[in-house]
Amino acid sequence: MQRDSFSSSAPAVRLDNVQLSLGSGAARVHILKGVSLHIGSGEAVGLVGPSGSGKSSLLMVLAGLERADSGTVEVAGEPLTGLGEDALARFRGRHVGIIFQAFHLIPTMTALENVAVPLELAGRADAFARAAAELTAVGLGHRLDHYPAQLSGGEQQRVAVARALAPEPAILVADEPTGNLDEETGRQIMELIFASRAARGTTLVIVTHDLGLARRCDRVVRLRSGHIEAEDAGAAPLPAGAVPA
Ligand SMILES: Nc1ncnc2c1ncn2[C@@H]1O[C@H](COP(=O)(O)OP(=O)(O)O)[C@@H](O)[C@H]1O
Ligand SMILES: [Mg+2]
């Protein structure tokens, strides 16, 4: 199992004793119960665990999409604790790329327009040229003017990867990015994600049920009921019985 060699000691993510509850009234759920996790710059972490264990919620906290109730959240050198909505949005635009299982492209925009959105928000004058280059890099140079509904699932996820990577984020978070794809298409998406790490030193945090993908990471972090249960070296075989749900 190959490992890339971008890991260094500079922390990209520093979570200490993070608590998160969501929902209101009787529906309020205590989701993250004191999570501490440090991720080095350029490191690839696979996040695994049973359904409902808090994986997506943890990604949302470190991407600046949810605010922790308490604890320390520092990402790309910026403390997120106490930031308001606007400041969090600016933080995401500067530092974080996000890929979802269900692609989340804007259906009324072409592939090119979808990828150009974050570049325009970042004030890039070359947004469309840049978006075209990113789409070409993921093998979609011939699909620039197609709408999401005219693309296969694998092609839509390639657009989403191009959109996430175009602003050259320090950190890429991906929530089951291959979960809606067949095995071969999923493998190709995973290659694109890891190629960004090799080319740009992007820090990766990937939620996955795919053991092959998890093992390709430097480290596998396992969540259970809102706690970090175990951390393994990614390239080592997982112990028997440790297969995530
Ligand atoms: N917005 C929300 N309001 C209330 N409960 C939520 C919300 N989002 C997630 N949950 C609950 O938090 C727990 C963890 O969810 P999630 O982070 O999506 O887990 P995973 O990604 O590991 O499947 C689940 O019990 C889920 O139902
Ligand atoms: Mg989830």
PDB file of C-alpha atoms and ligand atoms in Angstrom:
ATOM      1  CA  MET A   1       0.000   0.000   0.000  1.00  0.00           C
ATOM      2  CA  GLN A   2       1.615   3.239  -1.080  1.00  0.00           C
ATOM      3  CA  ARG A   3       1.911   6.266   1.140  1.00  0.00           C
ATOM      4  CA  ASP A   4       2.724   9.743  -0.028  1.00  0.00           C
ATOM      5  CA  SER A   5       5.327  11.627   1.913  1.00  0.00           C
ATOM      6  CA  PHE A   6       3.770  15.005   2.641  1.00  0.00           C
ATOM      7  CA  SER A   7       3.165  14.519   6.355  1.00  0.00           C
ATOM      8  CA  SER A   8       4.879  17.079   8.541  1.00  0.00           C
ATOM      9  CA  SER A   9       4.502  18.253  12.097  1.00  0.00           C
ATOM     10  CA  ALA A  10       2.662  21.517  11.274  1.00  0.00           C
ATOM     11  CA  PRO A  11      -0.913  20.974  12.454  1.00  0.00           C
ATOM     12  CA  ALA A  12      -3.627  21.480   9.854  1.00  0.00           C
ATOM     13  CA  VAL A  13      -6.398  20.538  12.277  1.00  0.00           C
ATOM     14  CA  ARG A  14      -6.397  20.801  16.056  1.00  0.00           C
ATOM     15  CA  LEU A  15      -9.556  19.690  17.828  1.00  0.00           C
ATOM     16  CA  ASP A  16      -9.493  19.508  21.611  1.00  0.00           C
ATOM     17  CA  ASN A  17     -12.379  18.231  23.708  1.00  0.00           C
ATOM     18  CA  VAL A  18     -14.989  19.232  21.113  1.00  0.00           C
ATOM     19  CA  GLN A  19     -18.638  18.944  22.131  1.00  0.00           C
ATOM     20  CA  LEU A  20     -21.464  19.292  19.621  1.00  0.00           C
ATOM     21  CA  SER A  21     -25.235  19.074  20.063  1.00  0.00           C
ATOM     22  CA  LEU A  22     -27.732  19.653  17.262  1.00  0.00           C
ATOM     23  CA  GLY A  23     -31.506  19.960  17.079  1.00  0.00           C
ATOM     24  CA  SER A  24     -33.789  21.659  19.563  1.00  0.00           C
ATOM     25  CA  GLY A  25     -36.059  20.691  22.432  1.00  0.00           C
ATOM     26  CA  ALA A  26     -36.762  16.986  22.787  1.00  0.00           C
ATOM     27  CA  ALA A  27     -35.024  16.356  19.439  1.00  0.00           C
ATOM     28  CA  ARG A  28     -31.719  17.743  20.682  1.00  0.00           C
ATOM     29  CA  VAL A  29     -28.936  15.189  20.258  1.00  0.00           C
ATOM     30  CA  HIS A  30     -25.545  15.244  21.943  1.00  0.00           C
ATOM     31  CA  ILE A  31     -23.417  14.142  18.983  1.00  0.00           C
ATOM     32  CA  LEU A  32     -19.721  14.797  19.667  1.00  0.00           C
ATOM     33  CA  LYS A  33     -18.736  14.047  23.250  1.00  0.00           C
ATOM     34  CA  GLY A  34     -15.244  15.355  23.805  1.00  0.00           C
ATOM     35  CA  VAL A  35     -13.432  14.682  20.544  1.00  0.00           C
ATOM     36  CA  SER A  36      -9.719  15.497  20.386  1.00  0.00           C
ATOM     37  CA  LEU A  37      -7.914  15.056  17.081  1.00  0.00           C
ATOM     38  CA  HIS A  38      -4.743  16.597  15.682  1.00  0.00           C
ATOM     39  CA  ILE A  39      -3.986  16.242  11.972  1.00  0.00           C
ATOM     40  CA  GLY A  40      -0.643  17.215  10.482  1.00  0.00           C
ATOM     41  CA  SER A  41      -0.328  19.343   7.372  1.00  0.00           C
ATOM     42  CA  GLY A  42      -0.437  17.067   4.321  1.00  0.00           C
ATOM     43  CA  GLU A  43      -1.651  14.109   6.322  1.00  0.00           C
ATOM     44  CA  ALA A  44      -4.470  11.872   5.015  1.00  0.00           C
ATOM     45  CA  VAL A  45      -6.916  10.672   7.673  1.00  0.00           C
ATOM     46  CA  GLY A  46      -9.658   8.129   7.055  1.00  0.00           C
ATOM     47  CA  LEU A  47     -12.642   8.534   9.375  1.00  0.00           C
ATOM     48  CA  VAL A  48     -14.655   5.353   9.922  1.00  0.00           C
ATOM     49  CA  GLY A  49     -17.329   4.137  12.317  1.00  0.00           C
ATOM     50  CA  PRO A  50     -20.924   2.928  12.459  1.00  0.00           C
ATOM     51  CA  SER A  51     -23.787   4.909  10.991  1.00  0.00           C
ATOM     52  CA  GLY A  52     -24.829   7.630  13.441  1.00  0.00           C
ATOM     53  CA  SER A  53     -21.468   7.705  15.246  1.00  0.00           C
ATOM     54  CA  GLY A  54     -20.891  11.364  14.337  1.00  0.00           C
ATOM     55  CA  LYS A  55     -18.560  11.162  11.316  1.00  0.00           C
ATOM     56  CA  SER A  56     -20.435  13.689   9.174  1.00  0.00           C
ATOM     57  CA  SER A  57     -20.908  15.977  12.163  1.00  0.00           C
ATOM     58  CA  LEU A  58     -17.188  15.911  12.893  1.00  0.00           C
ATOM     59  CA  LEU A  59     -16.424  16.802   9.259  1.00  0.00           C
ATOM     60  CA  MET A  60     -18.910  19.673   9.443  1.00  0.00           C
ATOM     61  CA  VAL A  61     -17.166  21.062  12.539  1.00  0.00           C
ATOM     62  CA  LEU A  62     -13.723  20.955  11.018  1.00  0.00           C
ATOM     63  CA  ALA A  63     -14.982  22.388   7.718  1.00  0.00           C
ATOM     64  CA  GLY A  64     -16.565  25.323   9.573  1.00  0.00           C
ATOM     65  CA  LEU A  65     -20.128  24.306   8.629  1.00  0.00           C
ATOM     66  CA  GLU A  66     -21.193  23.623  12.225  1.00  0.00           C
ATOM     67  CA  ARG A  67     -19.997  25.401  15.336  1.00  0.00           C
ATOM     68  CA  ALA A  68     -18.871  23.333  18.293  1.00  0.00           C
ATOM     69  CA  ASP A  69     -20.649  24.013  21.612  1.00  0.00           C
ATOM     70  CA  SER A  70     -17.326  23.961  23.424  1.00  0.00           C
ATOM     71  CA  GLY A  71     -13.736  22.869  23.050  1.00  0.00           C
ATOM     72  CA  THR A  72     -11.004  24.094  20.726  1.00  0.00           C
ATOM     73  CA  VAL A  73     -11.318  24.028  16.934  1.00  0.00           C
ATOM     74  CA  GLU A  74      -8.318  25.330  15.017  1.00  0.00           C
ATOM     75  CA  VAL A  75      -8.035  24.664  11.288  1.00  0.00           C
ATOM     76  CA  ALA A  76      -5.295  25.895   8.934  1.00  0.00           C
ATOM     77  CA  GLY A  77      -3.961  27.986  11.804  1.00  0.00           C
ATOM     78  CA  GLU A  78      -7.286  29.777  12.397  1.00  0.00           C
ATOM     79  CA  PRO A  79      -9.276  29.393  15.607  1.00  0.00           C
ATOM     80  CA  LEU A  80     -12.913  28.828  14.579  1.00  0.00           C
ATOM     81  CA  THR A  81     -14.370  29.013  18.065  1.00  0.00           C
ATOM     82  CA  GLY A  82     -16.540  32.097  18.312  1.00  0.00           C
ATOM     83  CA  LEU A  83     -16.508  33.022  14.606  1.00  0.00           C
ATOM     84  CA  GLY A  84     -19.835  34.269  13.176  1.00  0.00           C
ATOM     85  CA  GLU A  85     -21.497  32.961  10.007  1.00  0.00           C
ATOM     86  CA  ASP A  86     -19.782  35.459   7.680  1.00  0.00           C
ATOM     87  CA  ALA A  87     -16.351  34.867   9.137  1.00  0.00           C
ATOM     88  CA  LEU A  88     -16.870  31.096   8.900  1.00  0.00           C
ATOM     89  CA  ALA A  89     -17.899  31.427   5.246  1.00  0.00           C
ATOM     90  CA  ARG A  90     -14.749  33.431   4.524  1.00  0.00           C
ATOM     91  CA  PHE A  91     -12.688  30.826   6.360  1.00  0.00           C
ATOM     92  CA  ARG A  92     -14.188  28.030   4.219  1.00  0.00           C
ATOM     93  CA  GLY A  93     -13.570  29.952   1.021  1.00  0.00           C
ATOM     94  CA  ARG A  94      -9.911  30.462   1.900  1.00  0.00           C
ATOM     95  CA  HIS A  95      -8.999  27.082   3.311  1.00  0.00           C
ATOM     96  CA  VAL A  96     -11.469  24.234   2.846  1.00  0.00           C
ATOM     97  CA  GLY A  97     -12.709  22.124  -0.072  1.00  0.00           C
ATOM     98  CA  ILE A  98     -15.733  19.905   0.568  1.00  0.00           C
ATOM     99  CA  ILE A  99     -16.947  16.826  -1.330  1.00  0.00           C
ATOM    100  CA  PHE A 100     -20.258  15.126  -0.487  1.00  0.00           C
ATOM    101  CA  GLN A 101     -21.538  11.642  -1.271  1.00  0.00           C
ATOM    102  CA  ALA A 102     -24.481  13.089  -3.235  1.00  0.00           C
ATOM    103  CA  PHE A 103     -22.305  15.548  -5.256  1.00  0.00           C
ATOM    104  CA  HIS A 104     -24.418  18.654  -4.392  1.00  0.00           C
ATOM    105  CA  LEU A 105     -23.860  20.411  -7.711  1.00  0.00           C
ATOM    106  CA  ILE A 106     -26.097  23.349  -8.615  1.00  0.00           C
ATOM    107  CA  PRO A 107     -28.539  21.806 -11.135  1.00  0.00           C
ATOM    108  CA  THR A 108     -29.182  25.021 -13.099  1.00  0.00           C
ATOM    109  CA  MET A 109     -25.500  25.616 -13.733  1.00  0.00           C
ATOM    110  CA  THR A 110     -23.189  23.923 -16.232  1.00  0.00           C
ATOM    111  CA  ALA A 111     -20.144  21.980 -15.078  1.00  0.00           C
ATOM    112  CA  LEU A 112     -17.987  25.003 -15.892  1.00  0.00           C
ATOM    113  CA  GLU A 113     -20.227  27.395 -13.947  1.00  0.00           C
ATOM    114  CA  ASN A 114     -20.355  25.044 -10.942  1.00  0.00           C
ATOM    115  CA  VAL A 115     -16.568  24.936 -10.720  1.00  0.00           C
ATOM    116  CA  ALA A 116     -16.260  28.693 -11.313  1.00  0.00           C
ATOM    117  CA  VAL A 117     -18.544  29.593  -8.366  1.00  0.00           C
ATOM    118  CA  PRO A 118     -15.985  29.323  -5.539  1.00  0.00           C
ATOM    119  CA  LEU A 119     -13.330  30.985  -7.703  1.00  0.00           C
ATOM    120  CA  GLU A 120     -15.613  33.943  -8.394  1.00  0.00           C
ATOM    121  CA  LEU A 121     -16.491  34.161  -4.690  1.00  0.00           C
ATOM    122  CA  ALA A 122     -12.752  34.309  -4.017  1.00  0.00           C
ATOM    123  CA  GLY A 123     -12.515  37.237  -6.439  1.00  0.00           C
ATOM    124  CA  ARG A 124     -10.441  35.403  -9.038  1.00  0.00           C
ATOM    125  CA  ALA A 125     -10.448  37.322 -12.336  1.00  0.00           C
ATOM    126  CA  ASP A 126      -9.536  34.114 -14.200  1.00  0.00           C
ATOM    127  CA  ALA A 127     -12.367  32.071 -12.628  1.00  0.00           C
ATOM    128  CA  PHE A 128     -13.676  30.559 -15.875  1.00  0.00           C
ATOM    129  CA  ALA A 129     -10.260  29.797 -17.381  1.00  0.00           C
ATOM    130  CA  ARG A 130      -9.242  28.245 -14.086  1.00  0.00           C
ATOM    131  CA  ALA A 131     -12.470  26.229 -13.884  1.00  0.00           C
ATOM    132  CA  ALA A 132     -11.940  24.920 -17.423  1.00  0.00           C
ATOM    133  CA  ALA A 133      -8.383  23.871 -16.547  1.00  0.00           C
ATOM    134  CA  GLU A 134      -9.577  22.070 -13.386  1.00  0.00           C
ATOM    135  CA  LEU A 135     -12.291  20.228 -15.309  1.00  0.00           C
ATOM    136  CA  THR A 136      -9.762  19.228 -17.961  1.00  0.00           C
ATOM    137  CA  ALA A 137      -7.486  17.935 -15.191  1.00  0.00           C
ATOM    138  CA  VAL A 138     -10.249  15.601 -13.968  1.00  0.00           C
ATOM    139  CA  GLY A 139     -10.894  14.361 -17.523  1.00  0.00           C
ATOM    140  CA  LEU A 140     -13.979  16.476 -18.273  1.00  0.00           C
ATOM    141  CA  GLY A 141     -12.589  18.971 -20.762  1.00  0.00           C
ATOM    142  CA  HIS A 142     -15.259  17.765 -23.207  1.00  0.00           C
ATOM    143  CA  ARG A 143     -18.149  18.280 -20.765  1.00  0.00           C
ATOM    144  CA  LEU A 144     -17.751  21.939 -19.763  1.00  0.00           C
ATOM    145  CA  ASP A 145     -21.197  23.026 -20.964  1.00  0.00           C
ATOM    146  CA  HIS A 146     -23.143  20.013 -19.709  1.00  0.00           C
ATOM    147  CA  TYR A 147     -25.605  20.334 -16.852  1.00  0.00           C
ATOM    148  CA  PRO A 148     -25.413  17.912 -13.886  1.00  0.00           C
ATOM    149  CA  ALA A 149     -28.497  15.980 -15.094  1.00  0.00           C
ATOM    150  CA  GLN A 150     -26.666  15.300 -18.365  1.00  0.00           C
ATOM    151  CA  LEU A 151     -23.700  13.733 -16.562  1.00  0.00           C
ATOM    152  CA  SER A 152     -23.208  10.272 -15.041  1.00  0.00           C
ATOM    153  CA  GLY A 153     -22.727   9.946 -11.268  1.00  0.00           C
ATOM    154  CA  GLY A 154     -18.988   9.503 -11.720  1.00  0.00           C
ATOM    155  CA  GLU A 155     -18.808  12.574 -13.948  1.00  0.00           C
ATOM    156  CA  GLN A 156     -20.827  14.621 -11.445  1.00  0.00           C
ATOM    157  CA  GLN A 157     -18.435  13.622  -8.685  1.00  0.00           C
ATOM    158  CA  ARG A 158     -15.495  14.625 -10.901  1.00  0.00           C
ATOM    159  CA  VAL A 159     -17.091  18.066 -11.264  1.00  0.00           C
ATOM    160  CA  ALA A 160     -17.498  18.207  -7.484  1.00  0.00           C
ATOM    161  CA  VAL A 161     -13.826  17.249  -7.022  1.00  0.00           C
ATOM    162  CA  ALA A 162     -12.774  19.962  -9.510  1.00  0.00           C
ATOM    163  CA  ARG A 163     -14.978  22.499  -7.687  1.00  0.00           C
ATOM    164  CA  ALA A 164     -13.497  21.560  -4.305  1.00  0.00           C
ATOM    165  CA  LEU A 165      -9.886  21.650  -5.519  1.00  0.00           C
ATOM    166  CA  ALA A 166     -10.012  24.682  -7.839  1.00  0.00           C
ATOM    167  CA  PRO A 167      -9.373  27.257  -5.064  1.00  0.00           C
ATOM    168  CA  GLU A 168      -6.386  25.143  -3.901  1.00  0.00           C
ATOM    169  CA  PRO A 169      -7.659  24.571  -0.359  1.00  0.00           C
ATOM    170  CA  ALA A 170      -5.217  23.572   2.366  1.00  0.00           C
ATOM    171  CA  ILE A 171      -7.713  20.972   3.550  1.00  0.00           C
ATOM    172  CA  LEU A 172     -10.060  18.744   1.609  1.00  0.00           C
ATOM    173  CA  VAL A 173     -12.867  17.047   3.533  1.00  0.00           C
ATOM    174  CA  ALA A 174     -14.885  14.344   1.802  1.00  0.00           C
ATOM    175  CA  ASP A 175     -17.965  12.606   3.219  1.00  0.00           C
ATOM    176  CA  GLU A 176     -18.241   9.130   1.674  1.00  0.00           C
ATOM    177  CA  PRO A 177     -17.134  10.489  -1.727  1.00  0.00           C
ATOM    178  CA  THR A 178     -17.351   7.085  -3.404  1.00  0.00           C
ATOM    179  CA  GLY A 179     -20.530   5.968  -1.615  1.00  0.00           C
ATOM    180  CA  ASN A 180     -22.850   6.532  -4.604  1.00  0.00           C
ATOM    181  CA  LEU A 181     -20.474   5.153  -7.228  1.00  0.00           C
ATOM    182  CA  ASP A 182     -19.622   1.714  -8.559  1.00  0.00           C
ATOM    183  CA  GLU A 183     -16.288   0.272  -7.514  1.00  0.00           C
ATOM    184  CA  GLU A 184     -14.251   1.247 -10.574  1.00  0.00           C
ATOM    185  CA  THR A 185     -15.683   4.778 -10.746  1.00  0.00           C
ATOM    186  CA  GLY A 186     -15.089   5.167  -7.009  1.00  0.00           C
ATOM    187  CA  ARG A 187     -11.499   4.083  -7.466  1.00  0.00           C
ATOM    188  CA  GLN A 188     -10.996   6.778 -10.118  1.00  0.00           C
ATOM    189  CA  ILE A 189     -12.448   9.465  -7.834  1.00  0.00           C
ATOM    190  CA  MET A 190     -10.163   8.321  -5.038  1.00  0.00           C
ATOM    191  CA  GLU A 191      -7.168   8.604  -7.427  1.00  0.00           C
ATOM    192  CA  LEU A 192      -8.119  12.223  -8.185  1.00  0.00           C
ATOM    193  CA  ILE A 193      -8.367  13.059  -4.489  1.00  0.00           C
ATOM    194  CA  PHE A 194      -5.009  11.504  -3.653  1.00  0.00           C
ATOM    195  CA  ALA A 195      -3.395  13.109  -6.732  1.00  0.00           C
ATOM    196  CA  SER A 196      -4.188  16.498  -5.196  1.00  0.00           C
ATOM    197  CA  ARG A 197      -2.364  15.477  -2.070  1.00  0.00           C
ATOM    198  CA  ALA A 198       0.641  14.367  -4.122  1.00  0.00           C
ATOM    199  CA  ALA A 199       0.678  17.530  -6.276  1.00  0.00           C
ATOM    200  CA  ARG A 200      -0.317  20.193  -3.746  1.00  0.00           C
ATOM    201  CA  GLY A 201       0.209  18.692  -0.315  1.00  0.00           C
ATOM    202  CA  THR A 202      -3.508  18.985   0.463  1.00  0.00           C
ATOM    203  CA  THR A 203      -4.490  17.654   3.890  1.00  0.00           C
ATOM    204  CA  LEU A 204      -7.235  15.034   3.463  1.00  0.00           C
ATOM    205  CA  VAL A 205      -9.986  14.008   5.872  1.00  0.00           C
ATOM    206  CA  ILE A 206     -12.167  11.329   4.293  1.00  0.00           C
ATOM    207  CA  VAL A 207     -15.211   9.627   5.794  1.00  0.00           C
ATOM    208  CA  THR A 208     -15.547   6.236   4.184  1.00  0.00           C
ATOM    209  CA  HIS A 209     -16.966   2.736   4.506  1.00  0.00           C
ATOM    210  CA  ASP A 210     -14.459   1.626   1.874  1.00  0.00           C
ATOM    211  CA  LEU A 211     -11.675  -0.199   3.701  1.00  0.00           C
ATOM    212  CA  GLY A 212      -9.387   0.063   0.672  1.00  0.00           C
ATOM    213  CA  LEU A 213      -9.748   3.834   0.744  1.00  0.00           C
ATOM    214  CA  ALA A 214      -9.339   4.027   4.530  1.00  0.00           C
ATOM    215  CA  ARG A 215      -6.184   1.935   4.423  1.00  0.00           C
ATOM    216  CA  ARG A 216      -4.652   4.201   1.830  1.00  0.00           C
ATOM    217  CA  CYS A 217      -4.706   7.008   4.395  1.00  0.00           C
ATOM    218  CA  ASP A 218      -1.814   7.612   6.797  1.00  0.00           C
ATOM    219  CA  ARG A 219      -4.141   7.071   9.720  1.00  0.00           C
ATOM    220  CA  VAL A 220      -7.581   5.612  10.343  1.00  0.00           C
ATOM    221  CA  VAL A 221      -9.641   7.239  13.093  1.00  0.00           C
ATOM    222  CA  ARG A 222     -12.672   5.300  14.321  1.00  0.00           C
ATOM    223  CA  LEU A 223     -15.639   7.035  15.895  1.00  0.00           C
ATOM    224  CA  ARG A 224     -18.256   5.356  18.062  1.00  0.00           C
ATOM    225  CA  SER A 225     -21.151   7.185  19.711  1.00  0.00           C
ATOM    226  CA  GLY A 226     -19.438  10.548  19.436  1.00  0.00           C
ATOM    227  CA  HIS A 227     -16.099   9.405  20.849  1.00  0.00           C
ATOM    228  CA  ILE A 228     -12.859   8.547  19.096  1.00  0.00           C
ATOM    229  CA  GLU A 229     -12.572   4.856  19.757  1.00  0.00           C
ATOM    230  CA  ALA A 230      -9.291   3.948  18.112  1.00  0.00           C
ATOM    231  CA  GLU A 231      -6.644   5.154  15.738  1.00  0.00           C
ATOM    232  CA  ASP A 232      -4.661   2.832  13.477  1.00  0.00           C
ATOM    233  CA  ALA A 233      -1.866   3.273  11.008  1.00  0.00           C
ATOM    234  CA  GLY A 234      -3.723   3.217   7.686  1.00  0.00           C
ATOM    235  CA  ALA A 235      -1.404   0.907   5.821  1.00  0.00           C
ATOM    236  CA  ALA A 236      -1.639  -1.818   8.470  1.00  0.00           C
ATOM    237  CA  PRO A 237      -4.410  -4.410   8.288  1.00  0.00           C
ATOM    238  CA  LEU A 238      -7.374  -3.628  10.516  1.00  0.00           C
ATOM    239  CA  PRO A 239      -7.876  -6.072  13.366  1.00  0.00           C
ATOM    240  CA  ALA A 240     -10.450  -8.810  12.904  1.00  0.00           C
ATOM    241  CA  GLY A 241     -13.939  -7.672  13.833  1.00  0.00           C
ATOM    242  CA  ALA A 242     -13.051  -4.013  13.315  1.00  0.00           C
ATOM    243  CA  VAL A 243     -14.855  -3.648  10.012  1.00  0.00           C
ATOM    244  CA  PRO A 244     -17.008  -0.495  10.187  1.00  0.00           C
ATOM    245  CA  ALA A 245     -20.757  -0.819   9.642  1.00  0.00           C
TER     246      ALA A 245
HETATM  247  N1  LIG B   1     -29.199  18.474  12.585  1.00  0.00           N
HETATM  248  C1  LIG B   1     -29.343  17.456  13.433  1.00  0.00           C
HETATM  249  N2  LIG B   1     -30.249  17.517  14.443  1.00  0.00           N
HETATM  250  C2  LIG B   1     -30.393  16.499  15.323  1.00  0.00           C
HETATM  251  N3  LIG B   1     -29.679  15.369  15.293  1.00  0.00           N
HETATM  252  C3  LIG B   1     -28.762  15.241  14.315  1.00  0.00           C
HETATM  253  C4  LIG B   1     -28.543  16.263  13.329  1.00  0.00           C
HETATM  254  N4  LIG B   1     -27.571  15.838  12.487  1.00  0.00           N
HETATM  255  C5  LIG B   1     -27.201  14.618  12.914  1.00  0.00           C
HETATM  256  N5  LIG B   1     -27.916  14.237  14.002  1.00  0.00           N
HETATM  257  C6  LIG B   1     -27.767  12.972  14.758  1.00  0.00           C
HETATM  258  O1  LIG B   1     -26.443  12.894  15.218  1.00  0.00           O
HETATM  259  C7  LIG B   1     -25.938  11.574  15.145  1.00  0.00           C
HETATM  260  C8  LIG B   1     -24.681  11.544  14.305  1.00  0.00           C
HETATM  261  O2  LIG B   1     -24.995  11.867  12.956  1.00  0.00           O
HETATM  262  P1  LIG B   1     -23.910  11.886  11.809  1.00  0.00           P
HETATM  263  O3  LIG B   1     -22.817  12.818  12.187  1.00  0.00           O
HETATM  264  O4  LIG B   1     -24.634  12.175  10.540  1.00  0.00           O
HETATM  265  O5  LIG B   1     -23.358  10.384  11.840  1.00  0.00           O
HETATM  266  P2  LIG B   1     -22.600   9.522  10.736  1.00  0.00           P
HETATM  267  O6  LIG B   1     -22.117  10.455   9.663  1.00  0.00           O
HETATM  268  O7  LIG B   1     -21.487   8.853  11.477  1.00  0.00           O
HETATM  269  O8  LIG B   1     -23.581   8.519  10.232  1.00  0.00           O
HETATM  270  C9  LIG B   1     -27.071  10.742  14.586  1.00  0.00           C
HETATM  271  O9  LIG B   1     -27.748  10.149  15.681  1.00  0.00           O
HETATM  272  C10 LIG B   1     -27.943  11.759  13.897  1.00  0.00           C
HETATM  273  O10 LIG B   1     -29.284  11.345  13.866  1.00  0.00           O
HETATM  274 MG    MG B   2     -22.553  10.528   7.657  1.00  0.00          MG
END
